[in-house]
Short mmCIF file of C-alpha atoms and ligand atoms in Angstrom, two decimals:
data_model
loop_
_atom_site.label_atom_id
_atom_site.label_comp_id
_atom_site.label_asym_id
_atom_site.label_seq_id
_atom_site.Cartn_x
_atom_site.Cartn_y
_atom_site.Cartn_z
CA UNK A 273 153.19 -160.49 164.96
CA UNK A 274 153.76 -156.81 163.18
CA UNK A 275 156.78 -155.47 164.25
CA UNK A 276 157.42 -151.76 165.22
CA UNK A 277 158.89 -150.56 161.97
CA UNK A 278 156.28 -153.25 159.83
CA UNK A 279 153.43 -151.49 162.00
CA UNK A 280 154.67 -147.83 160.83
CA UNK A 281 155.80 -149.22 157.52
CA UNK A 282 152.28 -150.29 156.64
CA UNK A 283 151.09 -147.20 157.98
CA UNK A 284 152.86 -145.06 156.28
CA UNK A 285 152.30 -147.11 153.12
CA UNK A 286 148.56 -146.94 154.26
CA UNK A 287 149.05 -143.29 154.18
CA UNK A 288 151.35 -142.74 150.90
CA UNK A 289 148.71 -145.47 149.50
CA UNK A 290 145.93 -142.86 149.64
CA UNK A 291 147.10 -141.17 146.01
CA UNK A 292 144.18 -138.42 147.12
CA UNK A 293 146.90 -136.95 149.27
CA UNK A 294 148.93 -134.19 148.16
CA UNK A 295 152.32 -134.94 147.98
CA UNK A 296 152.89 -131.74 150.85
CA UNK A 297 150.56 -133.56 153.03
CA UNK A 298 151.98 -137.27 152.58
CA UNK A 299 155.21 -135.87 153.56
CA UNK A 300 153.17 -134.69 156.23
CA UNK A 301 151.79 -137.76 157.45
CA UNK A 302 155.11 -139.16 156.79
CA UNK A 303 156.88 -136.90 158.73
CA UNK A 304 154.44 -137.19 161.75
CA UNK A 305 155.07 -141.12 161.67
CA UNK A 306 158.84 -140.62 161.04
CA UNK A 307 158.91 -138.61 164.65
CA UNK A 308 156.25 -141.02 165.80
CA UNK A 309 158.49 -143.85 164.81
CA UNK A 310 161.83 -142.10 166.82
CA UNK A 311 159.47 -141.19 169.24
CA UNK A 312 158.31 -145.09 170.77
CA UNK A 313 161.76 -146.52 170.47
CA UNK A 314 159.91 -148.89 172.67
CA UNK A 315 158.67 -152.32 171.19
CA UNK A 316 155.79 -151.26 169.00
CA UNK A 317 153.79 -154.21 170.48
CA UNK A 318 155.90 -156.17 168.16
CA UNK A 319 156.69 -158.72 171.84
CA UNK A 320 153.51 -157.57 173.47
CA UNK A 321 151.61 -160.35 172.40
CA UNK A 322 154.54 -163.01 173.30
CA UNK A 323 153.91 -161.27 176.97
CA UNK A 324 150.66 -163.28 177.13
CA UNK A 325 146.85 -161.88 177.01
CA UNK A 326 145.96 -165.42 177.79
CA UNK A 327 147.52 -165.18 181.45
CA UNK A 328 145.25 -165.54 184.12
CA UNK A 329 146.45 -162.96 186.02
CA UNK A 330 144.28 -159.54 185.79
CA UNK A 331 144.81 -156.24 185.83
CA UNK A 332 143.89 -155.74 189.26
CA UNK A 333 146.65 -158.17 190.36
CA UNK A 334 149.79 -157.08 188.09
CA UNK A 335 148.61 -153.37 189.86
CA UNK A 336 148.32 -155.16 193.21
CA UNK A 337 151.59 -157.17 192.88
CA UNK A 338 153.45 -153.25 192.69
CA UNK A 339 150.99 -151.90 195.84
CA UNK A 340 149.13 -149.88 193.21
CA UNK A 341 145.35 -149.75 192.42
CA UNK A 342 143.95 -150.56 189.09
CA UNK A 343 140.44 -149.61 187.72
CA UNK A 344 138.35 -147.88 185.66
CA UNK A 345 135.13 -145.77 185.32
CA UNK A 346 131.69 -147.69 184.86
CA UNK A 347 128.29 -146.51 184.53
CA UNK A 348 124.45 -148.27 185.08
CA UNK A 349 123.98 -149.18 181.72
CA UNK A 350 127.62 -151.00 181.30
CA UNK A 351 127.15 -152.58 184.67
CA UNK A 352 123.49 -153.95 183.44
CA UNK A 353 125.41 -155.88 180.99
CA UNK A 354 126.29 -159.09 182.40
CA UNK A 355 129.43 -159.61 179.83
CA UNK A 356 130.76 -156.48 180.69
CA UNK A 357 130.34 -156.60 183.82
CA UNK A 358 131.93 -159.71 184.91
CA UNK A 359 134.80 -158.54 182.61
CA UNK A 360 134.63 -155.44 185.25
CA UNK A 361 135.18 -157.54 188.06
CA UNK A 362 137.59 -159.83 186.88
CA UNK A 363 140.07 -156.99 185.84
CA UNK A 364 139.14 -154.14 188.56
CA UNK A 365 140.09 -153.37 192.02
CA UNK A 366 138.67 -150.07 192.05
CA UNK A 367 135.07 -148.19 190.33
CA UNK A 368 134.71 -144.82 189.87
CA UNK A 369 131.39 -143.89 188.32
CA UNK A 370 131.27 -142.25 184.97
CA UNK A 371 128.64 -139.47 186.04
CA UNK A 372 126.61 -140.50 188.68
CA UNK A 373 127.64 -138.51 191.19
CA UNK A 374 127.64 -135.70 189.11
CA UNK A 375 125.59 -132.46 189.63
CA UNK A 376 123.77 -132.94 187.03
CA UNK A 377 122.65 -136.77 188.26
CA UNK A 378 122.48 -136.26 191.71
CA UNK A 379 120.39 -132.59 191.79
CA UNK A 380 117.24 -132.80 190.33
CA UNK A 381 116.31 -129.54 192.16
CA UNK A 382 117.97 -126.65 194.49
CA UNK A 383 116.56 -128.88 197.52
CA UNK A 384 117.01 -132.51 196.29
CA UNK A 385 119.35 -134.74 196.29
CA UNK A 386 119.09 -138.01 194.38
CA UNK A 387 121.82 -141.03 195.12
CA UNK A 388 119.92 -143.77 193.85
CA UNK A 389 122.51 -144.71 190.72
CA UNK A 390 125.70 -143.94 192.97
CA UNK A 391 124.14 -145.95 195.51
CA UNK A 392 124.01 -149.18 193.34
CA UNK A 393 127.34 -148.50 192.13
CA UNK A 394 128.66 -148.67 195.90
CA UNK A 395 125.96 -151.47 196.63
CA UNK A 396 127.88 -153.28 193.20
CA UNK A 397 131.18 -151.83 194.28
CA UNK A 398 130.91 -152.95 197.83
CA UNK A 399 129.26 -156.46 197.05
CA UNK A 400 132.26 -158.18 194.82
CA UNK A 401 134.77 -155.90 197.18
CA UNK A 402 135.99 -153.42 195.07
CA UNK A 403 136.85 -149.81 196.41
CA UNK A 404 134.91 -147.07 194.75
CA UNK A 405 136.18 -143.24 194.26
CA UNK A 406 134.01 -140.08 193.86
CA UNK A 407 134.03 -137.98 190.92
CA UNK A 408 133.13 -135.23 191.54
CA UNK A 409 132.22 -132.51 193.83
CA UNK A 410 132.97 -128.86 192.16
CA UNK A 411 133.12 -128.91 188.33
CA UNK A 412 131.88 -125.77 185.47
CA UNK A 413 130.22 -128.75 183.86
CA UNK A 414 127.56 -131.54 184.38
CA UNK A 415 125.48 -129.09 186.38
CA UNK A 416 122.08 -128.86 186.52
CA UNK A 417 119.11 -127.15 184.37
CA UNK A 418 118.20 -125.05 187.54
CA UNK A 419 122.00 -124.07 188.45
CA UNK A 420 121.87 -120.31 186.78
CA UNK A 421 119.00 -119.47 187.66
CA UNK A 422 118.80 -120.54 191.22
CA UNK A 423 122.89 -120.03 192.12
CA UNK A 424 124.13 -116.69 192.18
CA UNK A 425 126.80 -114.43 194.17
CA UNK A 426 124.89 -113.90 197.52
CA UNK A 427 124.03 -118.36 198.00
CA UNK A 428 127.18 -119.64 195.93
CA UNK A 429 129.19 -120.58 198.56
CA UNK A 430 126.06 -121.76 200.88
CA UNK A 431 124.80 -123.81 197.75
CA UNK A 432 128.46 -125.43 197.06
CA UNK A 433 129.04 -126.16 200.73
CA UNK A 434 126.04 -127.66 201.28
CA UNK A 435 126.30 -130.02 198.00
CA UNK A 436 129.80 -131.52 199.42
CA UNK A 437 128.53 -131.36 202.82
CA UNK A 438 125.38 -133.51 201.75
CA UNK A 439 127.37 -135.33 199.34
CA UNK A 440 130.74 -136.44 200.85
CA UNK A 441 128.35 -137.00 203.88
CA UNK A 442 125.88 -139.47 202.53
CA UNK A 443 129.35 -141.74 201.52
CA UNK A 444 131.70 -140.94 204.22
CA UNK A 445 133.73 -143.93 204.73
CA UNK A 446 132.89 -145.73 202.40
CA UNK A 447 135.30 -144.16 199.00
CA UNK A 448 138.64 -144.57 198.33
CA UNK A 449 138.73 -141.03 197.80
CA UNK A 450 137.16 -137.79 196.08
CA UNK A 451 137.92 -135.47 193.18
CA UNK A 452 136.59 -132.64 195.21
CA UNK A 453 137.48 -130.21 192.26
CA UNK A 454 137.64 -130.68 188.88
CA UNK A 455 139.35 -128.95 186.01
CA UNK A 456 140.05 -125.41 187.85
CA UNK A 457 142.65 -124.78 185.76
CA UNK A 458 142.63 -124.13 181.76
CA UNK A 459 145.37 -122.34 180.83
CA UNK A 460 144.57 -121.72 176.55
CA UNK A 461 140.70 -120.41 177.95
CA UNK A 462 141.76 -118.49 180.92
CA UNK A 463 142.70 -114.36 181.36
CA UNK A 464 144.69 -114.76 184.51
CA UNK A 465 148.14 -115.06 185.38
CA UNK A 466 146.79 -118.32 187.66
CA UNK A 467 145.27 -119.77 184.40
CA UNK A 468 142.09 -120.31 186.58
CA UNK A 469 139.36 -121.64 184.77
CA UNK A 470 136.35 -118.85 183.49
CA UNK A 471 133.79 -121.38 185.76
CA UNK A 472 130.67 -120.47 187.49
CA UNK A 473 132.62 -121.02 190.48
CA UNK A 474 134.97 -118.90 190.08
CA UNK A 475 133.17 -115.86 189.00
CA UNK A 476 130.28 -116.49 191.46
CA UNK A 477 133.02 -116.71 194.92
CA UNK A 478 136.87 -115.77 193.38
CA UNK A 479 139.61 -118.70 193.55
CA UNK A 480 138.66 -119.14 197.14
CA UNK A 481 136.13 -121.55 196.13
CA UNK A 482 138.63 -123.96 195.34
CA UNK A 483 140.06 -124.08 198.88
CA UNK A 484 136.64 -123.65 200.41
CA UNK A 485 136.06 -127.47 198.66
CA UNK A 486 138.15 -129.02 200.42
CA UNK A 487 137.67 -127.77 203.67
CA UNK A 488 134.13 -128.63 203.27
CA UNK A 489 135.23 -132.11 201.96
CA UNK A 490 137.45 -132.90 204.55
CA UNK A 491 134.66 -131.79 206.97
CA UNK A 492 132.33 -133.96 205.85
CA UNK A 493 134.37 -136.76 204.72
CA UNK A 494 137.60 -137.10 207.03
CA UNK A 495 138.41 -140.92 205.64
CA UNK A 496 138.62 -139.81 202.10
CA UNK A 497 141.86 -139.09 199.99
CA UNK A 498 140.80 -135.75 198.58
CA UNK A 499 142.14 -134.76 195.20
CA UNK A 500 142.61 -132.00 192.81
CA UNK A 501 142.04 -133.67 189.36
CA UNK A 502 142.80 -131.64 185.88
CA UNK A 503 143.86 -132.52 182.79
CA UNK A 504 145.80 -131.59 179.95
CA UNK A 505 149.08 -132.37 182.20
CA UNK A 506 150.79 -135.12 179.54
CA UNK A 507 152.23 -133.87 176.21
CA UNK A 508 155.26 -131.62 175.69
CA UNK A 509 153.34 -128.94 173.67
CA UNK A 510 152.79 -125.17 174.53
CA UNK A 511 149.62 -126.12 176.21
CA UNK A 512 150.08 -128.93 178.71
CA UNK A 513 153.71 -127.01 179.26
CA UNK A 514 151.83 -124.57 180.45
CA UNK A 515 148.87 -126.66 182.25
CA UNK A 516 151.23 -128.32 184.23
CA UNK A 517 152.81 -125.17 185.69
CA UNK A 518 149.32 -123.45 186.52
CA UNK A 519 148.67 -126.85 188.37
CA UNK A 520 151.92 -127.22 190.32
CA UNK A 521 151.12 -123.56 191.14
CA UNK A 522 147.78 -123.88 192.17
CA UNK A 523 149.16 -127.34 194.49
CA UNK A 524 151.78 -125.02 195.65
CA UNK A 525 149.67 -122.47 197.03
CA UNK A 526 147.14 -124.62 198.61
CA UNK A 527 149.51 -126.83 200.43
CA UNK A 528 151.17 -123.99 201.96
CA UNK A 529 148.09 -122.51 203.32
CA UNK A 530 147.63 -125.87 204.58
CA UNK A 531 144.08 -126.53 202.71
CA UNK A 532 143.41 -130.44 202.98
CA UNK A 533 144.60 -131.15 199.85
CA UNK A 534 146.08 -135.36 199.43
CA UNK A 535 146.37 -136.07 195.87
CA UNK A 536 147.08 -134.84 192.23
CA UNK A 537 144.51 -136.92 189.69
CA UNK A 538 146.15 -136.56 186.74
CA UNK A 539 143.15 -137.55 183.89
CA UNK A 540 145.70 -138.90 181.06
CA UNK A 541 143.42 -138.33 177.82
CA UNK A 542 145.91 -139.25 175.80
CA UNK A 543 146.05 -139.04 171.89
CA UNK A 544 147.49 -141.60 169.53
CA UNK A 545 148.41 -139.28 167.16
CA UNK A 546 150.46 -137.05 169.81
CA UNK A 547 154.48 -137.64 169.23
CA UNK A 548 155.22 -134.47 171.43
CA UNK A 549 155.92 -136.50 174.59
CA UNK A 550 158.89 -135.78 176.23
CA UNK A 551 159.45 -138.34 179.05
CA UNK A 552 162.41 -136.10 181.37
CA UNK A 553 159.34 -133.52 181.47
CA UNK A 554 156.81 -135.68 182.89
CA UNK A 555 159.01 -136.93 185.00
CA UNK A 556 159.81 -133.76 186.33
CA UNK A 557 156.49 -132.98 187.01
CA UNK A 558 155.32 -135.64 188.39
CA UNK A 559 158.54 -135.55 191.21
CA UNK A 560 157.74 -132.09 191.71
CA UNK A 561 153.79 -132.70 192.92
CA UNK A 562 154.99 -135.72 195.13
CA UNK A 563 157.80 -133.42 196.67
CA UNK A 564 154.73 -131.15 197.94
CA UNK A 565 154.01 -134.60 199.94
CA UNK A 566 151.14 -135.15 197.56
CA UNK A 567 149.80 -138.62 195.85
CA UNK A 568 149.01 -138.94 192.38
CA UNK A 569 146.55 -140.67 190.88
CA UNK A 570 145.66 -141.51 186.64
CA UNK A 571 141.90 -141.11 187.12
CA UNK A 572 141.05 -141.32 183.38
CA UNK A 573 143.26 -143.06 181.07
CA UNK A 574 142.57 -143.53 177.50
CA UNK A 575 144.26 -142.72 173.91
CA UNK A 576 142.05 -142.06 171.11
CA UNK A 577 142.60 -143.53 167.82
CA UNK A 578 140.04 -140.84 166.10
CA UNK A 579 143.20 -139.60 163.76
CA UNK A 580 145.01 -142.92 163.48
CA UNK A 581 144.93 -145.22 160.62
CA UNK A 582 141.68 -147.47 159.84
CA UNK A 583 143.89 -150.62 160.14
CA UNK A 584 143.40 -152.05 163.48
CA UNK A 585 146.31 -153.64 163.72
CA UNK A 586 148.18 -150.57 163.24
CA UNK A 587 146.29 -148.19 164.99
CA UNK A 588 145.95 -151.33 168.22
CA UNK A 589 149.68 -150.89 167.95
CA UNK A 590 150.24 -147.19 168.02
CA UNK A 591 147.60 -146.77 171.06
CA UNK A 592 148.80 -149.65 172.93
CA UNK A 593 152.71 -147.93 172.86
CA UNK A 594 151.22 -145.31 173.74
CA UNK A 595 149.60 -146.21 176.61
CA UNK A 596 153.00 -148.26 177.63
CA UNK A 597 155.41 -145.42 177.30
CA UNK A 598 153.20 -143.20 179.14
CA UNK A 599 153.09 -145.53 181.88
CA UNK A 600 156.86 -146.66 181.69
CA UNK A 601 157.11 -143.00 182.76
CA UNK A 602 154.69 -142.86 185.66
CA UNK A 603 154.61 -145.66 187.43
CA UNK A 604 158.66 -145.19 188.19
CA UNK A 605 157.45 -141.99 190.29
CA UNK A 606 156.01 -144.02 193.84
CA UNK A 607 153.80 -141.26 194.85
CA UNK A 608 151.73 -142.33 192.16
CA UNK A 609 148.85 -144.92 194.08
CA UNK A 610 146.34 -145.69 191.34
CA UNK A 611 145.74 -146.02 187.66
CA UNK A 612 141.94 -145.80 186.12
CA UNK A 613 140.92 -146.55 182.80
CA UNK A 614 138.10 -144.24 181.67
CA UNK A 615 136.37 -147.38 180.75
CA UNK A 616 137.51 -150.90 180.56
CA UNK A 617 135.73 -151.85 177.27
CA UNK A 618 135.34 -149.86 173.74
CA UNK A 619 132.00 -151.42 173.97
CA UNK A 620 131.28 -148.24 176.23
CA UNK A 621 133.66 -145.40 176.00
CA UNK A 622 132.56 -142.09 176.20
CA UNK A 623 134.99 -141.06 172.94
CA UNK A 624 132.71 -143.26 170.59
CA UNK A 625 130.30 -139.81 170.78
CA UNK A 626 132.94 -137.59 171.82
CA UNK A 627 135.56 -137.92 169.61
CA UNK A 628 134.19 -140.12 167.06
CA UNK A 629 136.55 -141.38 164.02
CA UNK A 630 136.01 -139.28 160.64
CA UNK A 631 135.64 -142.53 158.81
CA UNK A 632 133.01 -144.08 160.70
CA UNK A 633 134.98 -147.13 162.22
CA UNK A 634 134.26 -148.02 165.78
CA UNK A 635 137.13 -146.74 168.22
CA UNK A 636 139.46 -148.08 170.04
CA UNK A 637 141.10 -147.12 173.02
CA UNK A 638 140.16 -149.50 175.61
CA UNK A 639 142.03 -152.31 177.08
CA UNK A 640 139.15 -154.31 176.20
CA UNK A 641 137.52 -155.01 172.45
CA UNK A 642 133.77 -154.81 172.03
CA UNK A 643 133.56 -158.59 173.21
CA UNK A 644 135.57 -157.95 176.21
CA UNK A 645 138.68 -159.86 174.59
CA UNK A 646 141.65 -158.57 175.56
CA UNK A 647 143.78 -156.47 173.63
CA UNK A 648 147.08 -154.93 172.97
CA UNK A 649 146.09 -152.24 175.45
CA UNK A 650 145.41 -154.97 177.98
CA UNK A 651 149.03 -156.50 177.42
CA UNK A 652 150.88 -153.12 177.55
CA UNK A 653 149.19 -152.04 180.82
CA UNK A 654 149.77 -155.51 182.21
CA UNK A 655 153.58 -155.47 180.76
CA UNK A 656 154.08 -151.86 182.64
CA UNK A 657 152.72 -152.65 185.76
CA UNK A 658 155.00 -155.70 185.98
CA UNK A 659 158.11 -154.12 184.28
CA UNK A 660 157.76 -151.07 186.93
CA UNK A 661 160.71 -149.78 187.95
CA UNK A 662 159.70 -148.93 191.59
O1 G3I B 2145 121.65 -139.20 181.35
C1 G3I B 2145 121.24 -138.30 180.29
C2 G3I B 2145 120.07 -138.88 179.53
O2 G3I B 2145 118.95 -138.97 180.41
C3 G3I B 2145 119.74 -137.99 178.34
O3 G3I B 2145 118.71 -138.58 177.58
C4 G3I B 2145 120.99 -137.82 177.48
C5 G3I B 2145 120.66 -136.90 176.31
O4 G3I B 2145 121.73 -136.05 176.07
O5 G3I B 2145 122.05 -137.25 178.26
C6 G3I B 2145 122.42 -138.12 179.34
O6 G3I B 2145 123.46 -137.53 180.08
C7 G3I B 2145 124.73 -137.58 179.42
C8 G3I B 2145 125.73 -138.26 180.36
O7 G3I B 2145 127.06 -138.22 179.82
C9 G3I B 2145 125.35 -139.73 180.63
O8 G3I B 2145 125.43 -140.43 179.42
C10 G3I B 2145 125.18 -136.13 179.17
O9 G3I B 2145 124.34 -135.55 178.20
C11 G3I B 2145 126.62 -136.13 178.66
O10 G3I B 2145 127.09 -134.79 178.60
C12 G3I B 2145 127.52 -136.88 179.67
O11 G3I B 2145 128.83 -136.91 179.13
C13 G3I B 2145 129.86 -137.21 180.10
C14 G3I B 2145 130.81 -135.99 180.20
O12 G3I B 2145 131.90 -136.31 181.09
C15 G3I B 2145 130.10 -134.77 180.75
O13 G3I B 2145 129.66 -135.01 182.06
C16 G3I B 2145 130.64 -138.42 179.60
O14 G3I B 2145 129.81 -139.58 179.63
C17 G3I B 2145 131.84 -138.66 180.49
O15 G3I B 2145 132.66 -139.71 179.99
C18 G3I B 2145 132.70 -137.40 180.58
O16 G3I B 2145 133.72 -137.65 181.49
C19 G3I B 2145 134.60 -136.52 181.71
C20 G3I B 2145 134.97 -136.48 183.18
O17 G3I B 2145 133.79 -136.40 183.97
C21 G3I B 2145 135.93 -135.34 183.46
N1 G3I B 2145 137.12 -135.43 182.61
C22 G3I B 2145 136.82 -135.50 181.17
C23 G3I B 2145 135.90 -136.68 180.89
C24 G3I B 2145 135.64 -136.82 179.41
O18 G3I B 2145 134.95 -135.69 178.94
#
């Protein structure tokens, strides 16, 4: 098994190997795996594979074992896959659907609503007794052809409320909870002090509409967690600095206007590459959410290995470290209730179109390979939820 400093060795012989690169930029990529290197003190993996992928424990049940929730996203066309699938509900407590009960797959029209894929997800969700959470109900994305044209400053409010009225309705009871808005906040985009989001939302009804969710979520929906769910929230760079001020801001505000908010979903995109993580800050944020009596929630963990080294071993290294440190971190807070992979398997990630790798190589992120074997990931998100400190 590589160790830490023969992982980053060969990387950073993989890198200095690649005579194209100008000496500046070597030192560069040196540098960044020097600070990467002091950065994960932890065990680069080099024990995670003594820990034991071949233990027949899941993830569900190392989460379970600490009263926390482990899962991951999943969409129709994974869930037709038989492999995949009963890797899904070996290792998951908990579904959330990818983008099913999206706008944009749930409104085929201003009068229609269409819950025929969330429905089979529940029907598959409730079957093999998994829970299943609701993403979401107010987002700037994933909205429908019609949506300009037929939404507009006199009917926003009446089309929004009726959406999560209809919506949270036609499931009440039955989810685990709801991210009843999405991504309100982006600070680098955004022209106000609040670092509100330019949405459709928010031009169309003012920062109300936020608010006016949840009320209309909690109306319709009284049994569901409801959750605020943003991203950006991780790193200790300029931006997510400043992200995860706006957000405590925004959580702030709401709570003391007593709008039924339950839960922080903190996405976790995380980046391989990314050495700016400063543990004490996290930390710090994440006490200060649960102080406003909230819950957290990771609703979409994944690192992407699109700027990491070709070597799998290497790059399986650096993104299952990261995934361990950043959980180290978070699972010590106890307001935090649930962890969710966004995706199980790199057989179906969203980042292999998203954020594909410049040298054509299939990525990586997932606790699961393309054959559903268990990785690296798998053993450092089995190691933290066993190792938690809570
Ligand atoms: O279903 C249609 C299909 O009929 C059509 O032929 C095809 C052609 O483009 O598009 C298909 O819809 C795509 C959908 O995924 C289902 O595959 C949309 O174009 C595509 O934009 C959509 O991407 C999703 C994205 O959110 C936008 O909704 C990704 O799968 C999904 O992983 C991603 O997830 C988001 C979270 O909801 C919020 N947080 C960030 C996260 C990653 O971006």
């Amino acid at each position: 098994m590589l160790t830490r400093r023969q992982v980053l060795r060969l990387g950073r012989g993989f890198l200095a190997g690649l005579g194209a690169i100008a000496p500046a930029c070597a030192f560069r990529q040196q540098h960044k795996l020097a600070a990467f290197e002091s950065l994960y003190h932890a065990p680069l993996a080099s024990n995670l594979q003594a820990f034991g992928m071949d233990r027949p424990d899941a993830l569900k049940d190392y989460a379970a074992a600490r009263n926390l929730l482990y899962g991951a996203a999943a969409n129709p066309h994974g869930l037709s896959d038989p492999v995949f699938t009963a890797a899904f509900l070996r290792e998951c407590a908990i579904l959330v659907p990818e983008n099913e009960l999206k706008w944009q797959s749930i409104r085929p029209s201003p009068t229609q609503f269409d819950f025929s894929q969330a429905d089979r997800l529940l029907e598959v969700a409730q079957r093999h007794h998994l829970l299943m959470r609701g993403h979401t109900l107010v987002w700037d994305q994933a909205l429908p052809d019609w949506f300009d044209e037929a939404v507009d400053r006199q009917n926003a409010e009446q089309v929004m409320t009726a959406h999560i009225a209809a919506v949270a309705s036609h499931f009440a009871g039955q989810l685990h909870s709801w991210d009843v808005v999405n991504e309100a906040i982006a600070v680098p985009y955004s022209q106000r002090s609040d670092g509100l989001h330019p949405s459709p939302w928010l031009e169309l009804l003012g920062e109300s509409y936020i608010e006016t969710a949840f009320y209309a979520a909690a109306e319709a929906d009284p049994q569901a967690m409801l959750v605020y769910n943003d991203r950006w929230l991780d790193y200790d760079t300029p931006r997510d600095n400043a992200q995860r001020e706006a957000v405590l801001n925004l959580l702030e505000k709401l709570i003391s206007k007593g709008v039924p908010v339950h839960a922080l979903g903190i996405q976790a995109h995380l980046m391989g590459h990314e050495t700016r993580f400063n543990a004490d800050r996290l930390r710090t944020f994440l006490r200060d959410v649960a102080s406003l009596g909230l819950k957290i929630l990771i609703t979409e963990l994944d690192v992407t290995d699109r700027d990491l080294p070709a070597d799998v071993a290497i790059r399986d290294s650096i993104v299952a470290t990261a995934y361990e440190t950043y959980l180290n971190v978070v699972l010590e807070e106890p307001a935090v209730v649930a962890v969710l992979t966004w995706g199980l398997s790199d057989r179906y990630t969203w980042l292999s179109s998203y954020e594909p790798r410049p040298d054509g190589l299939s990525v990586r992120p997932l606790p699961l390979d393309e054959a559903m074997n268990r990785k690296l990931v798998w053993t450092a998100i089995a190691r933290a939820f066993e190792q938690a400190n809570r």
